[in-house]
Amino acid sequence: MGSSIGVGLIGLGTVGSGVVRLLRDAPAAMQRRQHLDLQLRRIAVADPAKKRAVDVAADLLTANAMDVVDDPDVQLVVELSGAAGAREWIAAGLERGKDVVTANKAVLAQHGEELFGLALANGVDLMFEASVAGGIPIIRSLRSGLVANEVESLYGILNGTTNYILTRMTRREGGYREILADAQEKGFAEPDPSMDVSGMDAAQKLAILCRIAFHTTGTGEDVYCEGIEQVDTLDIEYARELGFTIKLLAIAKRGPGGVQARVHPAMLPSESLLANIHDEFNAIEVVGSSVGTQVFSGRGAGQMPTASAVVADMVELAERKISGAGSAGGDMILDDGAASLADMSELEIRYYLRLLVEDRPGVLESITHIVAQGDISIASVIQKERDLQGGTVPLIIVTHEARERSMRQAVAAMNELDGVHEEVTVIRMEKL
Amino acid sequence: MGSSIGVGLIGLGTVGSGVVRLLRDAPAAMQRRQHLDLQLRRIAVADPAKKRAVDVAADLLTANAMDVVDDPDVQLVVELSGAAGAREWIAAGLERGKDVVTANKAVLAQHGEELFGLALANGVDLMFEASVAGGIPIIRSLRSGLVANEVESLYGILNGTTNYILTRMTRREGGYREILADAQEKGFAEPDPSMDVSGMDAAQKLAILCRIAFHTTGTGEDVYCEGIEQVDTLDIEYARELGFTIKLLAIAKRGPGGVQARVHPAMLPSESLLANIHDEFNAIEVVGSSVGTQVFSGRGAGQMPTASAVVADMVELAERKISGAGSAGGDMILDDGAASLADMSELEIRYYLRLLVEDRPGVLESITHIVAQGDISIASVIQKERDLQGGTVPLIIVTHEARERSMRQAVAAMNELDGVHEEVTVIRMEKL
C-alpha cells in the first residue's frame, strides 16, 4: 500500500496535455483517495524539441514510444498518440505486464479481440473510457453499473461533429456544405472530415459498445454505415413538419438474426430526449432488461472531457494495483458464444423518401406502383406547390413499417424512372 | 482466485426478491465475468413462515438479522430491509470485517460519517448505488467516472412519485390532491406519501450525493426543503405561458458561503433536458470542471432497477475480494476539510410569485411598494380578467434575480396586506 504508480505517456497532443494538467492540479476527489500516487515518468512525443502547451521536464521526453513501454519505472502506459504505431505499442505494454489506458477507438474497434486477449493472458488491464463519447462514463456504466442487465438496445449520438452540423441545419443556419466549411474554419470539424461525416467514426465507437453490450466481435467495418452527406435542408424541414428531428444515430439491437448494428441519419420524434441533444453533445440511450431505459449525455470530445475519462481509468487501475488486486478479468473477451453483427436486409422500419419528380401526369402512378409491388404500405404523401425547378417538384413519401430489402429494391426501381430526377433520399424513422 | 463469495441478505421484500432473481438468472454479462461466484447463504426476514415471491430454501431463512451478520460463511452483507435496525446491522457487518451493500438512503444520509468511517477502519467497503436514483449508476459515475473533476453543480430529479404527480398535473390530468389519490390507489405513491411529497426523500438523496460531490458532512435535515403540496395547477399553467415547466428539483452548488443544498419546486426552461424527464423517471445533471455538463436519466425506483443497482455493487465487491484487493479506501470519509451546507439566505435567483388579490384600486400599488422596498426588480406582471372568486383575481409577478432574504421579507409583508388573500405562492426559477 502507498507505493506510487509510474505512468508513461505516449502522445502529448491536446488530450495528453489535458492529462498532464489534471495530474498536476489533481481535483479534490483525487486528492482524497488514500494511497493514490501517480508519477509521470516518461513521455513519448514525435518531436522532443517542439514547444509544449504544458511544462514537462525535458528529461522525461523521448521520441521513441518503445522507450516508454520498456521503462522499468513505468507500470501504467497511457496511449494517446493517435499514431499508426498505437496497436503495436499497446500490445507491447500488455505483453510486458503493464496496464494500458487508451483513447484510440480505431485500434480498439479493429484489434479489440487481440488486445483484450493479450491483457487477459498477461494478467493486466486495458481500459478505454475515452474511446467512446469522451467524458461520459458510458464504458464503466455498461461494464459495471449495468452488469446485472441484458442490454436490449442501444441508441447513440456518438459523433459530435455531425451532431453540430445537423443541429445548425435544424436551426436553419445554412446547408450542409456551408455549415461544414464554417465548422472547419472554426476548428469544430477536421480539415479532412470524412471519418466523421461518413459515419465511420460513430461505427467504430458502436463496434466497441457492441462488444461490451452484446459480446459481438465485429469491427467498425461490420457496422452498416451511412453518413450525413446526403441530408438536405429540405429533409430537415419536412421532418419538422412531420414532428421529427434528424440525427446521425448509432443503433445496436438484439434481433432474431443476431445483433443489428447500424449508423445512419434517422428521424426521431422531436419530443424524444435524443432529438434534444444539441450541438457537439453526445448521448447514449440504453435499454437494459432490469433497469429499463437510461440516457447518458455529455460532451463527446474536447481536450478536458477526454482527459477526464483517461484519468478516471488511470485512477481506477492505479487503485487496483496499489490495493494488490489482480486484473479485472476477462469480461471483454469473447468466447465461442460471441454473437456476430447481423446484416440489415431483415430490418423492418418506417421510411421517409424524398424524390424530385417531374410535375406531369403518370409519374406519381409509376412510383406508387413500384411501392405496391414491394408490398410496402404508404402512410402519407406530401406534394406541395413549390417554386418549380425546371418543371420538377419534391415528393415526400412516408411508409408504414417495411422491410429494408424490399425498400432497397423499390428505391432502385424509382431511380430508374424517367420522371424521377436525382437519387431518391431515404431516411429511416426510429420509434425509440 | 475462483473462490465463491457468501452472500447474506437482510430483507426479502420487493427489492430483495429482485436481487434473488438476478442472482439466479444471471445475465450474460455476469456469467462472462471469470471467477465470479456469488452464493446466497443466509436471508433474514420478518416472518420466515410467510409465502415468498421467490423460491428460497427454507433453511436459509432466519428471523434474526444478526444471524446473517454473524454467519461465518457470509462475507458480503446486503441490507435491504428498510427496518429500524438497519443502521445497527450495517455497522455490525462492517465491524466483523464484511463488505456491505445497502439501498437505505435514510440511514446513509443520517449516519454516513459513522458508517463509512467503520468501513475504512475495518478495511472493508460499504456500497450504496441503489440508495439514489435506483438503477442509474450515478454513485459510481461520481466516485469513479468523474473522479478527475471538481463538481460545480448538481441538479436532480430524485423522487419518482413527485415527478409522476407533477407530470400528470402538467398534462392537465387533474389537481395535486386528485392525482395523488389516484397514484396511491395504483400503488405509485405510498399510503403515507409525506416523505416523498415533502421533499425529504429527495433531500436525503441529495445529502448522499453532496458527500461524494462536495465532501460535505450534512444530513438530509441540513438540506433546505420544500415539497410540492403547494403547487397549484394555476402555477403550472402560468409556467407554461412563460415557457417553463415545474419540477421538484434537488440542487447542490458550490458557492461563496459553502455548498448550497436545497430541494424545492422550481421552474425550468421547458426546452431543457430536465424539464423533459417525465413520469416516474429520475435524472441528474452534473457540471464537472473537466467534463462540463452531463445528464444521467432513468428509472429511479421499482423492483428490478433497484435490484440491478444492488447486484452491480455486489459484483464489484465480490470481484475485488476474489482478486485479492483490499478496501477501495476512504474517498467517502471526510477529513477536516469537509465543507458544510450553506444556508439559503444568500441565494440569488429569479422568483415567480402568485398572489390572490382583491380586484380594487391600491392593492397592486401596495404590493409593488413592498417589492421596491426590498430592492427587488420586477421583470413582468400578469393579471388577467378571470372568473372572479369573490372579487379576487390571481396576480403573477416574475422578478429579476433577487436575494432570498429580501424575498422572504417581502413575501411576509405581502401576506400581511388586507388585499392579499391566501398565502403567497413562491417558486424559484432556475436557469440551468
PDB file of N, CA and C in Angstrom, chain B residues 2 5 13 19 49 58 68 78 85 91 93 104 106 115 121 138 182 187 200 207 224 277 287 302 309 311 321 420 432:
ATOM      1  N   GLY B   2     -11.077 -17.582  -7.794  1.00  0.00           N
ATOM      2  CA  GLY B   2     -12.040 -18.627  -8.103  1.00  0.00           C
ATOM      3  C   GLY B   2     -12.867 -19.079  -6.921  1.00  0.00           C
ATOM      4  N   ILE B   5     -18.095 -16.257  -3.058  1.00  0.00           N
ATOM      5  CA  ILE B   5     -18.359 -15.243  -2.035  1.00  0.00           C
ATOM      6  C   ILE B   5     -19.727 -15.546  -1.435  1.00  0.00           C
ATOM      7  N   GLY B  13     -38.080  -8.375   0.656  1.00  0.00           N
ATOM      8  CA  GLY B  13     -39.282  -7.730   0.131  1.00  0.00           C
ATOM      9  C   GLY B  13     -39.154  -7.567  -1.373  1.00  0.00           C
ATOM     10  N   VAL B  19     -33.286  -9.091  -6.243  1.00  0.00           N
ATOM     11  CA  VAL B  19     -31.869  -9.459  -6.156  1.00  0.00           C
ATOM     12  C   VAL B  19     -31.719 -10.980  -6.268  1.00  0.00           C
ATOM     13  N   ALA B  49     -42.165 -17.788   8.058  1.00  0.00           N
ATOM     14  CA  ALA B  49     -43.245 -18.693   7.646  1.00  0.00           C
ATOM     15  C   ALA B  49     -44.034 -18.144   6.457  1.00  0.00           C
ATOM     16  N   ALA B  58     -35.898 -23.133   2.617  1.00  0.00           N
ATOM     17  CA  ALA B  58     -36.398 -22.734   3.931  1.00  0.00           C
ATOM     18  C   ALA B  58     -35.259 -22.616   4.942  1.00  0.00           C
ATOM     19  N   VAL B  68     -27.502 -13.336  10.097  1.00  0.00           N
ATOM     20  CA  VAL B  68     -26.879 -13.110   8.792  1.00  0.00           C
ATOM     21  C   VAL B  68     -25.498 -12.488   8.981  1.00  0.00           C
ATOM     22  N   VAL B  78     -25.946  -7.853   2.484  1.00  0.00           N
ATOM     23  CA  VAL B  78     -26.755  -6.987   1.632  1.00  0.00           C
ATOM     24  C   VAL B  78     -27.997  -6.583   2.413  1.00  0.00           C
ATOM     25  N   GLY B  85     -33.714  -1.338  12.408  1.00  0.00           N
ATOM     26  CA  GLY B  85     -32.416  -1.855  12.859  1.00  0.00           C
ATOM     27  C   GLY B  85     -31.305  -1.741  11.830  1.00  0.00           C
ATOM     28  N   ALA B  91     -23.603  -1.551  10.610  1.00  0.00           N
ATOM     29  CA  ALA B  91     -22.421  -1.310  11.451  1.00  0.00           C
ATOM     30  C   ALA B  91     -21.825  -2.638  11.918  1.00  0.00           C
ATOM     31  N   GLY B  93     -22.017  -5.588  10.518  1.00  0.00           N
ATOM     32  CA  GLY B  93     -21.364  -6.257   9.385  1.00  0.00           C
ATOM     33  C   GLY B  93     -19.968  -5.687   9.149  1.00  0.00           C
ATOM     34  N   ASN B 104     -30.374   1.729   1.604  1.00  0.00           N
ATOM     35  CA  ASN B 104     -31.070   2.536   2.610  1.00  0.00           C
ATOM     36  C   ASN B 104     -30.562   3.973   2.660  1.00  0.00           C
ATOM     37  N   ALA B 106     -31.976   6.655   3.920  1.00  0.00           N
ATOM     38  CA  ALA B 106     -32.201   7.370   5.177  1.00  0.00           C
ATOM     39  C   ALA B 106     -31.035   7.124   6.125  1.00  0.00           C
ATOM     40  N   LEU B 115     -20.750   5.298   9.426  1.00  0.00           N
ATOM     41  CA  LEU B 115     -20.680   4.013   8.729  1.00  0.00           C
ATOM     42  C   LEU B 115     -19.494   3.937   7.759  1.00  0.00           C
ATOM     43  N   ALA B 121     -12.081   1.818   8.813  1.00  0.00           N
ATOM     44  CA  ALA B 121     -11.342   1.293   9.965  1.00  0.00           C
ATOM     45  C   ALA B 121     -11.202  -0.219   9.890  1.00  0.00           C
ATOM     46  N   ILE B 138     -25.327   6.537 -10.889  1.00  0.00           N
ATOM     47  CA  ILE B 138     -24.832   7.883 -10.599  1.00  0.00           C
ATOM     48  C   ILE B 138     -23.756   7.872  -9.521  1.00  0.00           C
ATOM     49  N   ASP B 182     -55.125   9.139  -6.831  1.00  0.00           N
ATOM     50  CA  ASP B 182     -55.112   8.141  -7.903  1.00  0.00           C
ATOM     51  C   ASP B 182     -53.798   7.347  -7.882  1.00  0.00           C
ATOM     52  N   GLY B 187     -50.796   2.328  -6.503  1.00  0.00           N
ATOM     53  CA  GLY B 187     -49.545   1.834  -5.917  1.00  0.00           C
ATOM     54  C   GLY B 187     -48.322   2.625  -6.352  1.00  0.00           C
ATOM     55  N   MET B 200     -38.493  15.399   1.494  1.00  0.00           N
ATOM     56  CA  MET B 200     -37.476  14.858   2.407  1.00  0.00           C
ATOM     57  C   MET B 200     -36.730  13.666   1.791  1.00  0.00           C
ATOM     58  N   ALA B 207     -28.236  14.733   0.137  1.00  0.00           N
ATOM     59  CA  ALA B 207     -27.167  14.749   1.149  1.00  0.00           C
ATOM     60  C   ALA B 207     -26.116  13.701   0.810  1.00  0.00           C
ATOM     61  N   TYR B 224     -32.079  22.467   2.688  1.00  0.00           N
ATOM     62  CA  TYR B 224     -33.299  23.272   2.682  1.00  0.00           C
ATOM     63  C   TYR B 224     -34.353  22.530   1.878  1.00  0.00           C
ATOM     64  N   ILE B 277     -37.936  15.275 -18.435  1.00  0.00           N
ATOM     65  CA  ILE B 277     -37.880  13.993 -17.721  1.00  0.00           C
ATOM     66  C   ILE B 277     -39.270  13.773 -17.149  1.00  0.00           C
ATOM     67  N   VAL B 287     -22.445  19.256 -13.469  1.00  0.00           N
ATOM     68  CA  VAL B 287     -21.454  20.042 -14.188  1.00  0.00           C
ATOM     69  C   VAL B 287     -20.106  19.800 -13.516  1.00  0.00           C
ATOM     70  N   GLY B 302     -38.434   1.154  -8.274  1.00  0.00           N
ATOM     71  CA  GLY B 302     -39.002  -0.055  -8.847  1.00  0.00           C
ATOM     72  C   GLY B 302     -38.140  -1.250  -8.506  1.00  0.00           C
ATOM     73  N   ALA B 309     -29.049  -2.175  -9.408  1.00  0.00           N
ATOM     74  CA  ALA B 309     -28.006  -1.380  -8.765  1.00  0.00           C
ATOM     75  C   ALA B 309     -27.372  -2.136  -7.603  1.00  0.00           C
ATOM     76  N   VAL B 311     -27.129  -5.414  -7.270  1.00  0.00           N
ATOM     77  CA  VAL B 311     -26.304  -6.513  -7.782  1.00  0.00           C
ATOM     78  C   VAL B 311     -25.007  -5.970  -8.402  1.00  0.00           C
ATOM     79  N   LYS B 321     -12.812  -8.644  -3.954  1.00  0.00           N
ATOM     80  CA  LYS B 321     -12.373  -9.592  -2.928  1.00  0.00           C
ATOM     81  C   LYS B 321     -11.683 -10.791  -3.565  1.00  0.00           C
ATOM     82  N   VAL B 420     -54.552  40.981   0.071  1.00  0.00           N
ATOM     83  CA  VAL B 420     -53.990  39.703  -0.383  1.00  0.00           C
ATOM     84  C   VAL B 420     -54.652  38.563   0.374  1.00  0.00           C
ATOM     85  N   LEU B 432     -30.440  26.789 -15.222  1.00  0.00           N
ATOM     86  CA  LEU B 432     -29.733  25.574 -15.688  1.00  0.00           C
ATOM     87  C   LEU B 432     -28.549  25.925 -16.557  1.00  0.00           C
TER      88      LEU B 432
END
